[in-house]
Coordinates of N, CA, C and O in Angstrom, one line a residue:
M1 N -17.4 -5.7 0.3 CA -16.3 -5.1 -0.4 C -15.2 -4.7 0.5 O -15.4 -4.3 1.6
H2 N -13.9 -5.0 0.1 CA -12.7 -4.7 0.9 C -12.1 -3.4 0.5 O -12.1 -3.0 -0.7
T3 N -11.6 -2.7 1.4 CA -11.0 -1.4 1.2 C -9.5 -1.5 1.1 O -8.9 -2.1 1.9
V4 N -9.0 -0.9 0.1 CA -7.5 -0.7 -0.1 C -7.2 0.8 -0.1 O -7.8 1.5 -0.9
V5 N -6.4 1.2 0.9 CA -6.1 2.6 1.0 C -4.8 2.9 0.2 O -3.8 2.2 0.4
L6 N -4.8 3.9 -0.7 CA -3.7 4.3 -1.5 C -3.2 5.6 -0.8 O -3.9 6.6 -0.7
V7 N -1.9 5.6 -0.4 CA -1.3 6.7 0.4 C -0.2 7.3 -0.4 O 0.9 6.7 -0.6
S8 N -0.4 8.5 -1.0 CA 0.6 9.2 -1.8 C 0.2 10.6 -1.9 O -1.0 10.9 -2.2
P9 N 1.1 11.6 -1.8 CA 0.8 13.0 -2.1 C 0.5 13.2 -3.6 O 0.0 14.2 -4.0
R10 N 0.8 12.2 -4.4 CA 0.6 12.3 -5.9 C -0.4 11.2 -6.3 O -0.2 10.6 -7.4
V11 N -1.3 10.9 -5.5 CA -2.2 9.7 -5.7 C -3.0 9.9 -7.0 O -3.4 8.9 -7.6
E12 N -3.2 11.1 -7.5 CA -3.9 11.2 -8.8 C -3.2 10.6 -9.9 O -3.8 10.2 -10.9
Q13 N -1.9 10.3 -9.8 CA -1.1 9.7 -10.8 C -1.2 8.1 -10.7 O -0.7 7.4 -11.5
W14 N -2.0 7.6 -9.7 CA -2.2 6.2 -9.5 C -3.6 5.8 -9.9 O -4.0 4.7 -9.6
Q15 N -4.2 6.6 -10.8 CA -5.6 6.3 -11.2 C -5.7 4.9 -11.9 O -6.7 4.2 -11.8
E16 N -4.7 4.6 -12.8 CA -4.8 3.3 -13.5 C -4.8 2.2 -12.5 O -5.6 1.2 -12.7
F17 N -3.9 2.2 -11.5 CA -3.8 1.2 -10.5 C -5.1 1.1 -9.7 O -5.7 0.0 -9.5
A18 N -5.7 2.3 -9.3 CA -6.9 2.3 -8.5 C -8.1 1.7 -9.3 O -8.9 0.9 -8.8
A19 N -8.2 2.1 -10.6 CA -9.3 1.6 -11.4 C -9.2 0.1 -11.6 O -10.2 -0.6 -11.6
A20 N -7.9 -0.4 -11.8 CA -7.8 -1.9 -11.9 C -8.1 -2.6 -10.6 O -8.7 -3.7 -10.7
L21 N -7.8 -2.0 -9.5 CA -8.2 -2.7 -8.2 C -9.7 -2.7 -8.1 O -10.3 -3.7 -7.6
E22 N -10.4 -1.7 -8.5 CA -11.9 -1.6 -8.4 C -12.6 -2.4 -9.4 O -13.8 -2.7 -9.3
A23 N -11.9 -2.8 -10.5 CA -12.6 -3.4 -11.7 C -13.4 -4.7 -11.4 O -14.4 -4.9 -11.9
G24 N -12.9 -5.5 -10.5 CA -13.5 -6.8 -10.2 C -14.7 -6.6 -9.2 O -15.4 -7.6 -9.0
G25 N -14.9 -5.4 -8.7 CA -16.0 -5.2 -7.8 C -15.8 -5.7 -6.4 O -16.7 -5.7 -5.5
R26 N -14.6 -6.2 -6.1 CA -14.3 -6.7 -4.7 C -13.6 -5.7 -3.8 O -13.5 -5.9 -2.6
F27 N -13.1 -4.6 -4.5 CA -12.3 -3.6 -3.7 C -12.8 -2.2 -4.0 O -13.2 -1.9 -5.1
A28 N -12.7 -1.4 -3.0 CA -12.9 0.0 -3.1 C -11.5 0.7 -2.8 O -11.0 0.4 -1.7
A29 N -11.0 1.4 -3.7 CA -9.8 2.1 -3.5 C -10.0 3.5 -2.9 O -10.8 4.3 -3.5
V30 N -9.5 3.7 -1.8 CA -9.7 5.0 -1.1 C -8.3 5.7 -1.1 O -7.3 5.2 -0.7
S31 N -8.3 7.0 -1.5 CA -7.0 7.7 -1.7 C -6.9 8.7 -0.5 O -7.8 9.4 -0.2
V32 N -5.7 8.7 0.1 CA -5.3 9.7 1.1 C -3.9 10.2 0.7 O -3.1 9.5 0.0
R33 N -3.6 11.4 1.1 CA -2.4 12.1 0.7 C -1.3 12.2 1.7 O -0.2 12.6 1.5
S34 N -1.7 11.9 3.0 CA -0.7 12.1 4.1 C -0.6 10.9 5.0 O -1.5 10.1 5.1
A35 N 0.5 10.9 5.8 CA 0.6 9.8 6.8 C -0.4 9.9 7.8 O -1.0 8.8 8.2
E36 N -0.8 11.1 8.3 CA -1.8 11.2 9.3 C -3.2 10.7 8.8 O -3.9 10.0 9.6
E37 N -3.5 11.0 7.6 CA -4.8 10.4 7.0 C -4.7 8.9 6.9 O -5.7 8.2 7.2
A38 N -3.5 8.4 6.6 CA -3.4 6.9 6.5 C -3.5 6.3 7.9 O -4.2 5.2 8.0
L39 N -2.9 6.9 8.9 CA -3.0 6.3 10.2 C -4.5 6.4 10.7 O -4.9 5.5 11.4
A40 N -5.2 7.5 10.4 CA -6.6 7.6 10.8 C -7.4 6.5 10.1 O -8.3 5.8 10.7
A41 N -7.1 6.2 8.8 CA -7.8 5.2 8.1 C -7.5 3.8 8.7 O -8.4 3.0 8.8
A42 N -6.3 3.6 9.1 CA -5.9 2.3 9.7 C -6.7 2.1 11.0 O -7.1 1.0 11.3
R43 N -6.8 3.2 11.8 CA -7.6 3.1 13.1 C -9.1 2.9 12.9 O -9.7 2.1 13.6
D44 N -9.6 3.7 12.0 CA -11.1 3.8 11.9 C -11.7 2.9 10.8 O -12.9 2.6 11.0
D45 N -11.0 2.6 9.8 CA -11.7 1.9 8.7 C -11.3 0.4 8.5 O -11.9 -0.3 7.7
S46 N -10.3 0.0 9.2 CA -9.8 -1.4 9.0 C -9.7 -1.9 7.6 O -10.3 -2.9 7.2
P47 N -8.9 -1.2 6.8 CA -8.7 -1.7 5.4 C -8.0 -3.0 5.3 O -7.3 -3.4 6.2
V48 N -8.2 -3.8 4.3 CA -7.6 -5.1 4.1 C -6.1 -4.8 3.7 O -5.2 -5.6 4.0
A49 N -5.8 -3.7 3.0 CA -4.5 -3.4 2.6 C -4.3 -1.9 2.4 O -5.2 -1.1 2.3
M50 N -3.0 -1.5 2.4 CA -2.6 -0.1 2.1 C -1.4 -0.2 1.1 O -0.6 -1.1 1.2
V51 N -1.4 0.7 0.2 CA -0.3 0.8 -0.7 C 0.3 2.2 -0.4 O -0.4 3.2 -0.5
V52 N 1.5 2.2 0.0 CA 2.2 3.4 0.5 C 3.3 3.8 -0.5 O 4.1 3.0 -0.9
D53 N 3.3 5.1 -0.8 CA 4.3 5.7 -1.6 C 5.6 5.8 -0.8 O 5.6 5.9 0.4
S54 N 6.8 5.7 -1.5 CA 8.1 5.8 -0.8 C 8.3 7.1 -0.1 O 9.0 7.1 0.9
D55 N 7.8 8.2 -0.7 CA 8.0 9.5 -0.1 C 6.7 10.2 0.1 O 6.0 10.5 -0.9
L56 N 6.3 10.5 1.4 CA 5.1 11.1 1.6 C 5.2 12.6 1.9 O 4.3 13.3 2.3
G57 N 6.4 13.1 1.7 CA 6.6 14.5 2.1 C 7.0 14.7 3.5 O 8.2 15.0 3.8
E58 N 6.1 14.5 4.4 CA 6.4 14.7 5.8 C 7.2 13.5 6.4 O 7.7 13.6 7.5
M59 N 7.2 12.4 5.7 CA 8.0 11.2 6.2 C 8.2 10.2 5.1 O 7.5 10.3 4.1
A60 N 9.1 9.3 5.2 CA 9.3 8.3 4.2 C 8.2 7.2 4.4 O 7.7 7.0 5.5
G61 N 7.9 6.6 3.3 CA 6.9 5.5 3.4 C 7.3 4.4 4.3 O 6.4 3.9 5.0
V62 N 8.5 4.1 4.4 CA 9.0 3.1 5.4 C 8.7 3.5 6.8 O 8.3 2.6 7.6
E63 N 8.8 4.7 7.1 CA 8.5 5.2 8.5 C 7.0 5.0 8.8 O 6.6 4.6 9.8
L64 N 6.1 5.3 7.8 CA 4.7 5.2 7.9 C 4.4 3.7 8.2 O 3.6 3.3 9.0
V65 N 5.0 2.8 7.4 CA 4.8 1.4 7.6 C 5.1 1.0 9.1 O 4.3 0.2 9.7
T66 N 6.2 1.5 9.6 CA 6.5 1.2 11.0 C 5.5 1.7 11.9 O 5.1 1.0 12.9
R67 N 4.9 2.9 11.7 CA 3.9 3.4 12.5 C 2.6 2.6 12.4 O 1.8 2.5 13.3
L68 N 2.3 2.2 11.2 CA 1.1 1.4 10.9 C 1.1 0.1 11.8 O 0.0 -0.3 12.2
L69 N 2.2 -0.5 11.9 CA 2.3 -1.7 12.7 C 1.8 -1.5 14.1 O 1.2 -2.5 14.7
S70 N 2.0 -0.4 14.7 CA 1.6 -0.2 16.1 C 0.1 0.2 16.1 O -0.6 0.1 17.2
V71 N -0.5 0.6 15.0 CA -1.9 1.0 15.0 C -2.8 -0.3 14.6 O -3.8 -0.5 15.3
N72 N -2.4 -1.0 13.6 CA -3.1 -2.2 13.1 C -2.1 -3.1 12.3 O -2.0 -2.9 11.1
A73 N -1.6 -4.0 13.0 CA -0.6 -4.9 12.4 C -1.2 -5.9 11.4 O -0.5 -6.6 10.7
M74 N -2.5 -5.9 11.3 CA -3.2 -6.9 10.5 C -3.4 -6.3 9.0 O -3.8 -7.1 8.2
I75 N -3.1 -5.1 8.8 CA -3.2 -4.5 7.5 C -2.1 -5.0 6.6 O -0.9 -4.8 7.0
N76 N -2.4 -5.5 5.5 CA -1.4 -5.9 4.5 C -0.9 -4.6 3.8 O -1.7 -3.8 3.4
V77 N 0.5 -4.5 3.7 CA 1.0 -3.3 3.1 C 2.0 -3.6 2.0 O 2.8 -4.5 2.1
A78 N 1.8 -2.8 0.9 CA 2.7 -2.9 -0.2 C 3.3 -1.5 -0.3 O 2.7 -0.5 0.0
L79 N 4.6 -1.4 -0.6 CA 5.3 -0.2 -0.7 C 5.8 0.1 -2.1 O 6.5 -0.7 -2.7
A80 N 5.5 1.3 -2.6 CA 6.0 1.7 -3.9 C 7.4 2.2 -3.7 O 7.6 3.1 -2.9
S81 N 8.3 1.7 -4.5 CA 9.7 2.1 -4.4 C 10.5 1.8 -5.7 O 10.2 0.8 -6.3
D82 N 11.4 2.7 -5.9 CA 12.3 2.5 -7.1 C 13.6 1.8 -6.7 O 14.5 1.7 -7.6
L83 N 13.8 1.4 -5.5 CA 15.0 0.7 -5.1 C 15.1 -0.6 -5.8 O 14.1 -1.3 -6.1
P84 N 16.4 -1.0 -6.1 CA 16.6 -2.4 -6.6 C 16.0 -3.4 -5.6 O 16.1 -3.1 -4.4
P85 N 15.5 -4.5 -6.0 CA 14.9 -5.5 -5.1 C 15.8 -5.9 -3.9 O 15.3 -6.0 -2.8
E86 N 17.1 -6.1 -4.1 CA 17.9 -6.5 -3.0 C 18.0 -5.3 -1.9 O 18.0 -5.6 -0.7
N87 N 18.1 -4.1 -2.4 CA 18.2 -3.0 -1.4 C 16.8 -2.8 -0.7 O 16.8 -2.5 0.5
F88 N 15.7 -3.0 -1.5 CA 14.4 -2.9 -0.9 C 14.2 -3.9 0.2 O 13.8 -3.6 1.3
H89 N 14.6 -5.1 -0.1 CA 14.5 -6.2 0.9 C 15.3 -5.8 2.2 O 14.9 -6.0 3.3
E90 N 16.5 -5.3 2.0 CA 17.4 -5.0 3.1 C 16.8 -3.9 3.9 O 16.8 -3.9 5.1
D91 N 16.3 -2.8 3.2 CA 15.7 -1.7 3.9 C 14.4 -2.0 4.7 O 14.0 -1.2 5.6
T92 N 13.7 -3.0 4.2 CA 12.3 -3.2 4.8 C 12.2 -4.6 5.5 O 11.1 -4.9 5.9
E93 N 13.3 -5.2 5.6 CA 13.3 -6.5 6.3 C 12.7 -6.4 7.7 O 13.0 -5.5 8.5
G94 N 11.8 -7.3 8.0 CA 11.2 -7.4 9.3 C 9.9 -6.6 9.4 O 9.2 -6.6 10.5
L95 N 9.5 -5.9 8.4 CA 8.3 -5.1 8.4 C 7.1 -5.8 7.9 O 6.0 -5.4 8.0
G96 N 7.3 -7.0 7.4 CA 6.2 -7.8 6.9 C 5.5 -7.3 5.7 O 4.3 -7.5 5.6
L97 N 6.2 -6.6 4.8 CA 5.5 -6.1 3.6 C 5.1 -7.2 2.7 O 5.7 -8.2 2.5
L98 N 3.9 -6.9 2.1 CA 3.4 -7.8 1.1 C 4.1 -7.9 -0.2 O 4.4 -8.9 -0.7
M99 N 4.5 -6.7 -0.6 CA 5.3 -6.6 -1.9 C 5.8 -5.3 -2.2 O 5.3 -4.3 -1.6
Q100 N 6.7 -5.2 -3.1 CA 7.2 -3.9 -3.7 C 6.5 -3.6 -5.0 O 6.3 -4.5 -5.8
L101 N 6.1 -2.4 -5.1 CA 5.5 -1.9 -6.4 C 6.3 -0.8 -7.0 O 7.1 -0.2 -6.3
S102 N 6.1 -0.5 -8.2 CA 6.9 0.5 -8.9 C 6.4 1.9 -8.4 O 5.3 2.0 -7.8
P103 N 7.1 2.9 -8.5 CA 6.7 4.3 -8.0 C 5.4 4.7 -8.5 O 4.7 5.5 -7.8
L104 N 5.0 4.4 -9.8 CA 3.7 4.6 -10.3 C 3.1 3.3 -10.6 O 3.2 2.8 -11.8
P105 N 2.4 2.7 -9.7 CA 1.9 1.3 -9.9 C 0.9 1.2 -11.1 O 0.1 2.1 -11.3
T106 N 1.0 0.1 -11.8 CA 0.2 -0.1 -13.0 C -0.9 -1.1 -12.7 O -1.1 -1.7 -11.7
S107 N -1.8 -1.2 -13.7 CA -2.9 -2.1 -13.6 C -2.4 -3.6 -13.4 O -3.1 -4.3 -12.7
A108 N -1.3 -3.9 -14.1 CA -0.8 -5.3 -13.9 C -0.4 -5.5 -12.5 O -0.6 -6.6 -11.9
E109 N 0.2 -4.5 -11.9 CA 0.6 -4.6 -10.5 C -0.6 -4.7 -9.5 O -0.5 -5.4 -8.5
A110 N -1.7 -4.1 -9.9 CA -2.9 -4.2 -9.1 C -3.4 -5.7 -9.1 O -3.8 -6.2 -8.1
G111 N -3.3 -6.3 -10.3 CA -3.6 -7.7 -10.4 C -2.7 -8.6 -9.5 O -3.2 -9.5 -8.8
G112 N -1.4 -8.2 -9.4 CA -0.5 -9.0 -8.6 C -0.8 -8.8 -7.1 O -0.7 -9.7 -6.3
L113 N -1.2 -7.6 -6.7 CA -1.6 -7.3 -5.4 C -2.9 -8.1 -5.0 O -2.9 -8.7 -3.9
V114 N -3.8 -8.1 -5.9 CA -5.1 -8.9 -5.7 C -4.7 -10.4 -5.5 O -5.2 -11.1 -4.6
D115 N -3.8 -10.9 -6.3 CA -3.4 -12.3 -6.2 C -2.8 -12.6 -4.9 O -3.1 -13.6 -4.2
R116 N -1.9 -11.7 -4.4 CA -1.2 -11.9 -3.1 C -2.3 -11.9 -2.0 O -2.2 -12.7 -1.0
L117 N -3.2 -11.0 -2.1 CA -4.2 -10.9 -1.0 C -5.1 -12.1 -1.0 O -5.4 -12.6 0.1
R118 N -5.4 -12.7 -2.1 CA -6.2 -13.9 -2.2 C -5.4 -15.0 -1.6 O -6.0 -15.9 -0.9
Q119 N -4.1 -15.1 -1.8 CA -3.3 -16.2 -1.2 C -3.3 -16.1 0.3 O -3.3 -17.1 1.0
L120 N -3.3 -14.9 0.8 CA -3.2 -14.7 2.3 C -4.6 -14.9 3.0 O -4.6 -15.5 4.0
T121 N -5.6 -14.4 2.4 CA -6.9 -14.3 3.0 C -7.8 -15.4 2.6 O -8.7 -15.8 3.3
G122 N -7.7 -15.8 1.3 CA -8.6 -16.9 0.8 C -10.0 -16.4 0.5 O -10.7 -17.1 -0.3
D123 N -10.5 -15.3 1.0 CA -11.9 -14.9 0.8 C -12.0 -13.7 -0.1 O -13.1 -13.2 -0.2
I124 N -11.0 -13.3 -0.8 CA -11.1 -12.2 -1.6 C -11.3 -12.6 -3.1 O -10.7 -13.5 -3.5

């Protein structure tokens, strides 16, 4: 089973997304509320992916993505953001993000994330 870490101070609002990720039995969704917890998970748990909220309170999601690169650059990262796609691309260019998700990711977006991960890894 592959671990996907959901990083948001309001992660309880992402339950639909988490349930959809876990529905196929290939993923375990682990919820953390802070950047420090996310960095610890990146170091200790080697998740296949992280889904990061745009605002973590103590820092912007984009800043966490930058820090994650120095901890484990192999983690696939999706960022939840309400920016228009062209602004999102401009703000995150060079970070190697997997995809943009809505601020409250849906079950359909979970399916899209799974599809992208399958394309990249082939074994999911």
